[in-house]
Each structure stands twice: as structure tokens, then as C-alpha cells.
Amino acid sequence: MTYVVTRSCCADASCVLACPVNCIHPAPGEPGFGQTEMLYVDPRTCVDCGACTTACPVDALKPHTGLTEAELPFLELNRAYYDTHPHEDRTPMALVPPQRRTPAGELRVAVVGAGPAGLFAADELLRYPGVTVTVHDRLPTPYGLARAGVAPDHQDTKQVARLFRAVESQPGFSYRLNTEVGRDLHHEDLVRGHHAVIYAVGAATDRRLGIDGEELPGSVSATDFTAWYNGHPDHGDDRYALDGERAVVIGNGNVALDVARILTADPDALARTDISDRALAALRTSRVREVVVLGRRGPAEAAFTLPELLALAALDGVDVLVEGWPADVPADATPKTGVLAELAARNPVPGRRRIVLRFRTSPVRILGDDRVTGLTVVRTGPRADDTAGTAETAETIETSLVLRAIGYRARPVPGLPFDEATGTVPHDRGRVRPGVYVAGWIKRGPNGFIGTNKSCAQETVSALLDDLEAGLLTAPAAPGSGAHPGAVGLDGWRAIDEEERAEGWLRGRPRVKIVDREALLAAARSVPARRSRR
């Protein structure tokens, strides 16, 4: 028997460290770590000990005898990785780097951003004695896109919160949530109060299409739509036009597939997740029957990952189709095209909701007067007369909802340089200058997976410790500066978490999210009352 990594892999390498025979790759320090779509178990060398399953924070590892029918393709996916990446050296290796010594005394670090990048950075820092870390975030809740970006039907992936709860429990850790840098305090306050500041603020906005009609009601950002159904407090009151039978998603990354799945999912199934109650109520009355997902490039260049595509192809009760397979693309060109070609051969089942994937299709104009009524697109393909070159064909797709899912983009950080072309802060291994650092998407751009933030944070913290050892960090001039009365601490977040989980338990759900900021703050302030009742 062998263990198998499935689609819920967060690629943080906990399983790699636990494996006694070094059969899970790519490992930290190896080519591809942090860039591959998932990690892979070599079935030839797995000894069936199960240590990886205990270490995995998202329950992604399963024995091959326990795979569901939908998960069976992952058995071959794990095996096939080693055909091209043999990793022939099977000597178990020490993957934990030697513990470096830090100068005696206290090290105070502020981290701005409580998403995976910020919490992984805190975790790396707290491995050293004398370190205290205060994590700031403008929201009353932490975990960033792990809470407000991962689709609610991916509850296994959301279990990465176990890792974050372990980080929060370490001595020297504290939160200052509901604290916005630039409003409640400023960069200078953080510098005065700490030896170093790490910005892990992510990429909070979306990219624009730049076409006519983009501002019409019904033309919306998939970033905002995702935040809405995940209960983000900035989007609790949003409203979306779900009164038409067709929606169009522009872009073909994982977010595009997430949006398409949620729009076509059975609301009763979603009711067993942590989806926002308001979004669930809207989806129950939705008239959307078809979601068309448009990609500018061909099937082989699709941006979504193979694990996400396999999960989409295995949906029950929803037709997943590929419309107009390009004649010049071999079905066996890549593992991804193999799956897409199989979808192209499927026949729709009458009466089912459907997701239709279309490639080499570019949006030209969003149509409508006072709201979206259609989308003009241009499809590119081989010429019909078999002569060399390609031809473009324009058509109009009737729709009342257009969602752009073409990527995230970061905002400039006050007090830091910013590269408008890449949407990142210029840096050297995470170092902006001694005492100021970046991690996560503001550092490397919106790419990678949850686990990618771990290696990214390790690099940044290493640069910070290099500066500490070189005597380049300045002692705080005003320790503790930057506090404000509206901040939510760790106890406040735990009170929110407890209330959401308790309500979820009553309803048979993982949690019921509080979506209003004032209600979140009220829950956070209930800490003394809760303790007095125990």
C-alpha cells in the first residue's frame, strides 16, 4: 500500500519532515519546492508508516485503498511525477536547517498582515529565544485568504488553520487586529516600537480588463465575489445579479473554477460548509444554470492546476464540458489536456446545471445600457480553409453577470517603495532595507500556494536575522507604541472563533461566520463575560 497526496495539499512540507524514508518531494531546498502544484509520494519507496498523515494539516494524504472514485486519478498523478523527477538519492536527509544563534536580548518584531505569509513569518521568528511578535491586521479576524479566499466547498484546505492556531499559542505571540496601518497607526509608529517590521499585506485588489462596459452593474470582480460568499466583512452587504440563466467568468485560474463551482453548486451541499448565510440565501434563489469560463490561451496553457481540474471533472450533478476543442492541440500534449479532451467528449445531461470551458477566447466589450446584457468576444483558431495562420471570429454571449478572474494586484504600502509594473515592493531576499522587510504576495507577486508562503517567510526571516547579527537593527525608541483602543487581541479573536464554531455546531456546520464588522467587535468584547460564565 502507498499513501497518496490529494488535491487538498497545502505544500507546506510538514509531511516531508515527518517521512522517515524521504519519499515525498519536492522537499525544501530542492528545485520546484514552492512552485509545484502539490507534493508527491513515490509509491515505490513509501513504507506505509502513515507518519505523513499525522503531520499533514489539511488531511491531504490518504492510503490508496481509501481513495474515493473521484480521488483515484491522484494515484497515477503521484506516480507519474517520479517518471520525470526520479529523486534517486533515497538517503533520509535532515531537512531542518541548523539552528542559528541570535544575539542575547529581546527582539521585538511587528508583522503587518495576519494571512498565511504573516503567520508563517511569525512562526519562523518565534523559534528563537527572546523574540516577541505582534501581528497586525486591519480586519478583526486573521488568516487572510485562508479564511476569506479558499472556497467553502474546500473545507479540507481550510484546515490549514490548525497550523495557525498552533502559531498563535506560542509564547511571545500577540495580535493587534482591527488595526489599519495608515489609519490607526503609521509606519513610523511601528518602526519606533520594534527592532524590525515585516509587511505581509498580500494583494487586496484585482486586475482590470480595460474594455468598454467594465463599469456596468453586473460586471464584477471575482475577488469581491469570492470575499462575499466567504463572509468577508467588507462585502457582507454586496448584491449580485443572479437573475439570469448564464454567467461568464473571464480567466481560467483556480479562482475562476472556484467561482464557477459555487455558482452551480447544490445550495443544500453548500449549507454544510462555512459559506456566508447571506450568500447562501442568494444562491438558493439564483436562476444561473450555466457558467461559461473563458481563457485567452489554449488548453495546454490554462492557468488552473491539474488537481483543481481533476476535482472539477469529478463533480456530481453538474455537467463540466469543453466547448470547441482546438484542432491543432493534441489531446495527449500534457496531463491537463488529457483531462480536458475527455471533458470535450462528454455529452450534456438534459436539465443539469453546467460549467463550460472555452479557450482562445478574448473579451472585447461588455454590453448593456443600465446593466450587463451580454459580452462580445473574439475566438481565435485555425483558418477554416486550411491555409496557414489563424482566424478570428466575433460573437456575442448573452449574460447578465460577468466576473473577471484575471489575477490579484497589491496596493502600494505607505512608506515603502513600490514597483507599479510588478505590483510588488522591491527587495533583496525580503529585505527592503535593514529593519523593514516583506513576505508573501507583496514580496513575490500573487503566485504560489499556501505552503509557498512558508519558504518565502523563511527567506525573509533569514535576511532579518542576518541584519540582527550584523548590528544593523535599531533598538525600539518607544516600545509598545502604536496601540489603539479599538484593537482586537488574541483573546478577542478566540472569542469570535468560539462563537462562530458554537453556532456552527448547532447547525451541523464547521462554523457560521459573523459577517458584520460591528458584530465581530461585539463578539470580541464578550471575552470577560464568557470567562465569568465558566
XYZ file of C-alpha atoms in Angstrom, residues 16-458:
443
model
C 8.221 15.881 4.170
C 9.718 16.445 7.603
C 7.694 13.565 9.061
C 8.551 10.976 6.385
C 11.303 8.620 7.664
C 12.326 7.408 4.185
C 12.361 10.691 2.245
C 9.712 9.604 -0.263
C 7.783 12.918 -0.532
C 9.051 15.523 -2.973
C 9.887 18.205 -3.913
C 11.384 18.881 -0.485
C 12.591 22.221 0.886
C 15.803 23.182 -0.884
C 15.033 21.057 -3.955
C 14.171 22.529 -7.368
C 10.440 23.082 -7.664
C 9.645 23.355 -3.969
C 7.143 26.173 -3.547
C 6.355 26.195 -7.285
C 4.808 22.779 -7.938
C 1.038 22.442 -7.705
C 1.336 19.897 -4.895
C 3.774 17.476 -3.272
C 4.019 13.855 -4.406
C 4.532 10.476 -2.696
C 6.753 7.973 -4.514
C 4.802 4.683 -4.353
C 7.986 2.666 -4.937
C 9.615 3.780 -1.692
C 6.657 4.561 0.587
C 6.764 2.132 3.543
C 3.141 2.645 4.582
C 4.010 4.011 8.034
C 1.357 6.756 7.988
C 3.589 9.368 9.628
C 2.720 11.828 6.869
C -0.998 11.682 7.629
C -0.408 12.745 11.217
C 1.759 15.677 10.128
C -0.496 16.920 7.307
C -2.543 19.932 8.470
C -5.212 19.576 5.764
C -5.802 15.797 5.650
C -4.469 15.629 2.094
C -2.703 12.280 2.481
C -4.646 9.043 2.245
C -3.817 5.360 1.752
C -4.504 4.356 -1.834
C -7.074 1.831 -0.610
C -9.052 4.700 0.953
C -9.330 6.885 -2.137
C -12.768 7.735 -3.450
C -13.522 7.238 -7.131
C -13.004 10.976 -7.676
C -9.578 10.781 -5.997
C -8.255 7.763 -7.942
C -6.546 9.928 -10.617
C -4.237 11.245 -7.883
C -2.679 7.801 -7.509
C -1.349 7.994 -11.064
C -0.541 11.689 -10.686
C 1.735 10.950 -7.708
C 3.424 8.041 -9.506
C 3.897 9.909 -12.804
C 5.762 12.774 -11.115
C 8.689 10.426 -10.473
C 8.959 9.449 -14.141
C 10.390 12.916 -14.835
C 11.696 13.725 -11.336
C 13.220 10.455 -10.097
C 14.926 11.830 -6.927
C 17.227 8.825 -6.994
C 19.038 9.695 -3.757
C 16.874 7.922 -1.209
C 19.078 8.531 1.820
C 16.907 10.095 4.531
C 18.192 13.628 4.976
C 17.978 16.271 7.670
C 15.592 18.827 6.243
C 15.636 21.052 9.317
C 18.421 23.640 8.919
C 20.889 24.056 11.781
C 19.540 26.369 14.480
C 21.358 29.670 14.166
C 22.378 31.578 17.251
C 20.979 35.058 17.797
C 22.473 37.798 19.967
C 21.304 37.774 23.561
C 18.459 40.073 24.481
C 14.943 40.822 23.327
C 13.957 41.104 19.669
C 10.645 42.843 19.009
C 9.131 42.389 15.551
C 5.896 43.777 14.085
C 4.222 41.793 11.302
C 1.616 43.608 9.218
C -0.841 41.120 7.741
C -2.362 38.115 9.530
C -2.660 35.852 6.492
C -0.529 32.753 5.829
C 2.581 34.779 4.907
C 2.445 36.833 8.101
C 1.755 33.866 10.369
C 4.461 31.728 8.798
C 6.879 34.645 9.347
C 5.801 34.828 13.000
C 6.316 31.084 13.334
C 9.859 31.301 11.964
C 10.754 34.150 14.324
C 9.323 32.529 17.432
C 11.712 29.596 17.076
C 14.335 31.801 18.681
C 14.538 32.734 22.382
C 13.793 36.304 23.376
C 11.657 37.077 20.310
C 8.229 38.702 20.596
C 5.998 39.139 17.555
C 2.911 41.340 17.268
C 0.787 40.577 14.202
C -1.366 43.452 12.922
C -4.301 43.268 10.534
C -6.992 45.747 9.553
C -9.724 43.099 9.949
C -10.974 41.842 13.329
C -10.195 38.283 12.159
C -6.910 36.706 10.992
C -5.898 34.112 8.350
C -6.364 36.292 5.239
C -7.301 34.328 2.124
C -7.226 31.067 4.072
C -10.432 32.367 5.711
C -11.833 34.681 3.040
C -10.419 33.290 -0.209
C -10.482 29.479 -0.105
C -13.827 28.302 -1.491
C -16.274 26.997 1.151
C -16.549 23.623 -0.606
C -12.805 23.138 0.050
C -13.124 22.618 3.790
C -10.133 20.283 3.783
C -7.852 23.099 2.583
C -9.227 25.400 5.273
C -7.926 23.006 7.884
C -4.570 24.772 7.489
C -5.997 26.950 10.282
C -4.741 24.211 12.628
C -1.207 25.356 11.848
C -2.107 28.962 12.522
C -3.732 28.161 15.861
C -0.508 26.441 16.885
C 1.459 29.579 15.942
C -0.906 31.758 17.989
C -0.332 29.598 21.054
C 3.427 30.140 21.150
C 4.967 32.304 23.912
C 5.829 35.756 22.605
C 2.946 35.902 20.092
C 0.261 38.590 20.184
C -2.374 40.060 17.864
C -3.339 43.633 17.208
C -6.297 43.031 14.877
C -8.810 45.646 13.710
C -5.761 47.863 13.289
C -5.113 49.530 9.950
C -1.663 50.912 9.226
C -2.192 54.416 7.859
C -5.402 54.922 9.858
C -4.998 53.646 13.420
C -1.218 53.828 13.420
C 1.543 54.604 10.955
C 4.711 53.032 9.645
C 6.759 55.354 11.836
C 4.909 54.098 14.938
C 5.847 50.529 14.083
C 9.490 51.442 13.499
C 9.684 53.298 16.828
C 8.173 50.400 18.714
C 10.099 47.450 17.193
C 13.502 46.314 16.042
C 12.003 45.272 12.700
C 8.774 45.388 10.699
C 7.673 42.718 8.191
C 4.920 43.662 5.748
C 2.874 40.652 4.603
C -0.140 42.573 3.334
C -0.892 40.423 0.300
C -2.619 41.622 -2.853
C -6.021 43.011 -1.965
C -7.296 44.316 -5.297
C -7.972 42.746 -8.681
C -6.656 43.366 -12.165
C -8.850 45.187 -14.675
C -9.897 44.087 -18.152
C -9.604 47.545 -19.697
C -12.580 47.102 -22.055
C -15.747 49.117 -22.669
C -18.657 48.362 -20.365
C -16.500 47.165 -17.475
C -18.174 49.621 -15.093
C -21.730 48.418 -15.790
C -23.748 46.873 -12.942
C -23.351 43.131 -13.335
C -19.670 43.428 -14.268
C -17.876 42.487 -11.074
C -14.586 41.329 -9.664
C -14.207 37.648 -8.809
C -12.041 38.862 -5.919
C -15.036 40.686 -4.437
C -17.437 37.850 -5.281
C -15.190 35.347 -3.517
C -14.947 37.601 -0.471
C -18.764 37.919 -0.467
C -19.540 34.219 -0.356
C -16.783 33.719 2.229
C -18.292 36.268 4.631
C -15.632 39.000 4.394
C -16.899 41.940 6.497
C -16.092 44.439 3.727
C -18.525 42.635 1.415
C -21.343 41.455 3.670
C -23.858 43.842 2.077
C -22.863 43.216 -1.552
C -25.559 42.215 -4.030
C -25.085 40.308 -7.280
C -27.311 39.795 -10.307
C -28.177 36.096 -10.139
C -31.451 36.503 -12.023
C -30.125 35.391 -15.404
C -29.564 31.841 -16.614
C -25.949 32.371 -17.704
C -22.876 33.853 -16.011
C -19.493 34.364 -17.664
C -16.179 34.133 -15.843
C -13.212 35.714 -17.620
C -9.981 33.956 -16.689
C -9.119 30.308 -16.189
C -7.122 30.087 -12.986
C -8.181 28.313 -9.800
C -10.272 31.290 -8.673
C -12.285 31.111 -11.907
C -13.022 27.430 -11.261
C -13.953 28.206 -7.640
C -16.487 30.821 -8.739
C -17.954 28.516 -11.393
C -18.361 25.685 -8.870
C -20.057 27.875 -6.271
C -22.491 29.334 -8.831
C -23.564 25.849 -9.951
C -23.366 24.004 -6.621
C -26.331 22.475 -4.821
C -27.251 25.017 -2.105
C -28.077 22.177 0.282
C -24.488 20.947 -0.053
C -23.141 24.457 0.487
C -25.317 24.710 3.608
C -22.982 22.168 5.235
C -19.968 24.465 4.797
C -18.932 27.815 6.292
C -20.332 29.850 3.383
C -21.842 33.197 4.350
C -25.522 32.909 5.291
C -26.309 35.910 3.093
C -24.572 34.387 0.093
C -26.300 31.054 0.693
C -29.707 32.738 0.757
C -28.923 34.488 -2.540
C -27.692 31.285 -4.174
C -30.867 29.458 -3.130
C -32.879 31.841 -5.302
C -30.314 32.019 -8.119
C -31.510 31.333 -11.667
C -27.998 30.681 -13.001
C -27.936 27.378 -14.893
C -24.755 27.762 -16.933
C -21.340 29.275 -16.223
C -19.021 29.870 -19.185
C -15.335 30.118 -18.242
C -13.245 31.949 -20.849
C -9.484 31.614 -21.317
C -7.446 33.743 -23.707
C -4.898 30.984 -24.230
C -5.230 27.363 -25.319
C -5.927 24.262 -23.211
C -2.257 23.427 -22.663
C -1.620 26.893 -21.221
C -4.622 27.007 -18.865
C -3.676 28.619 -15.557
C -5.716 26.364 -13.264
C -3.858 23.493 -11.647
C -4.291 19.866 -12.587
C -5.557 18.916 -9.084
C -8.275 21.579 -9.307
C -9.224 20.419 -12.809
C -9.495 16.812 -11.647
C -11.746 17.894 -8.793
C -13.910 19.884 -11.210
C -14.180 16.942 -13.623
C -15.398 14.728 -10.768
C -18.302 16.994 -9.758
C -21.519 15.114 -9.174
C -24.750 16.521 -10.622
C -23.066 19.265 -12.695
C -22.008 18.873 -16.331
C -18.436 20.028 -16.943
C -17.811 20.465 -20.660
C -15.185 21.850 -23.022
C -16.632 23.682 -25.988
C -14.787 23.771 -29.303
C -11.623 21.725 -28.783
C -8.830 23.333 -30.873
C -7.953 21.012 -33.765
C -4.260 21.884 -33.513
C -3.901 20.764 -29.864
C -3.134 17.041 -29.339
C -5.257 15.561 -26.577
C -2.186 13.918 -25.056
C 0.021 17.017 -25.142
C 0.025 17.287 -21.328
C -1.781 15.571 -18.449
C -4.011 18.646 -18.276
C -5.016 18.445 -21.945
C -5.776 14.764 -21.472
C -8.395 15.586 -18.845
C -9.752 18.497 -20.904
C -10.062 16.329 -24.015
C -12.091 13.804 -22.019
C -14.395 16.619 -20.924
C -14.698 17.774 -24.550
C -16.022 14.314 -25.466
C -18.759 14.355 -22.828
C -22.391 14.864 -23.747
C -24.520 17.148 -21.565
C -27.306 15.662 -19.472
C -30.615 17.485 -20.008
C -31.748 19.514 -17.019
C -28.382 19.702 -15.286
C -26.517 22.860 -14.450
C -23.320 23.117 -16.438
C -19.841 24.629 -16.466
C -18.485 25.232 -19.971
C -14.753 25.812 -20.512
C -13.825 27.777 -23.639
C -10.289 28.543 -24.763
C -8.632 31.043 -27.100
C -11.481 33.419 -26.406
C -10.875 37.073 -25.560
C -13.400 39.601 -24.209
C -13.807 42.700 -26.338
C -16.747 44.622 -24.882
C -19.342 44.246 -22.152
C -22.784 45.120 -23.488
C -25.753 46.833 -21.859
C -27.283 50.205 -21.076
C -28.041 50.292 -17.350
C -26.784 46.739 -16.601
C -24.919 43.897 -18.274
C -26.849 42.095 -21.020
C -24.059 40.431 -22.959
C -20.362 40.100 -23.741
C -18.698 40.438 -27.131
C -15.781 38.037 -27.537
C -13.328 37.067 -30.250
C -12.355 33.423 -30.714
C -9.041 32.556 -32.334
C -8.375 29.310 -34.187
C -7.034 27.721 -37.369
C -8.401 29.105 -40.623
C -11.424 27.246 -41.995
C -9.840 26.970 -45.475
C -6.854 25.021 -44.056
C -4.391 27.704 -45.133
C -1.617 28.772 -42.808
C -2.324 31.191 -39.979
C -5.257 31.800 -37.681
C -8.661 33.396 -37.998
C -10.679 35.460 -35.547
C -14.415 35.095 -35.122
C -16.501 37.589 -33.148
C -19.659 36.598 -31.320
C -21.897 37.791 -28.512
C -22.640 35.752 -25.415
C -25.874 36.661 -23.674
C -25.353 37.052 -19.950
C -26.387 39.231 -17.019
C -23.274 38.610 -14.933
C -19.617 38.940 -15.958
C -16.934 38.146 -13.385
C -13.308 38.986 -14.080
C -10.882 36.495 -12.525
C -7.623 37.566 -14.142
C -5.482 37.922 -11.047
C -4.889 39.843 -7.841
C -2.863 43.018 -7.504
C -1.237 44.609 -4.466
C -1.636 48.214 -3.364
C 1.352 50.444 -2.560
C 2.413 50.373 1.091
C 2.835 53.840 2.645
C 6.486 54.446 3.466
C 7.811 51.704 1.164
C 8.931 51.796 -2.484
C 6.561 50.178 -4.983
C 7.056 48.728 -8.450
C 3.910 49.530 -10.435
C 4.829 47.087 -13.203
C 5.021 44.037 -10.940
C 2.753 45.234 -8.126
C 5.428 44.391 -5.549
C 7.804 46.118 -3.139
C 11.422 45.957 -4.407
C 13.571 43.904 -2.053
C 16.652 41.741 -1.636
C 15.614 38.315 -0.254
C 12.773 40.090 1.532
C 14.892 42.972 2.810
C 13.605 46.392 1.747
C 16.200 47.997 3.996
C 17.642 46.945 7.367
C 14.695 46.908 9.782
C 11.962 46.770 7.088
C 11.053 43.560 5.239
C 8.351 41.988 3.066
C 6.891 38.482 2.726
C 4.139 36.860 0.681
C 2.432 38.360 -2.356
C 3.605 41.926 -1.668
C 7.112 40.439 -1.996
C 6.838 37.995 -4.903
C 3.512 38.802 -6.609
C 0.225 36.828 -6.480
C 1.525 33.347 -7.199
C 2.160 30.067 -5.416
C 0.189 28.115 -2.855
C -0.380 28.289 0.891
C 2.831 26.380 1.554
C 4.813 28.670 -0.755
C 4.432 31.338 1.904
C 6.386 29.168 4.328
C 9.600 29.075 2.281
C 9.048 32.727 1.363
C 8.813 33.665 5.061
C 11.897 31.588 5.882
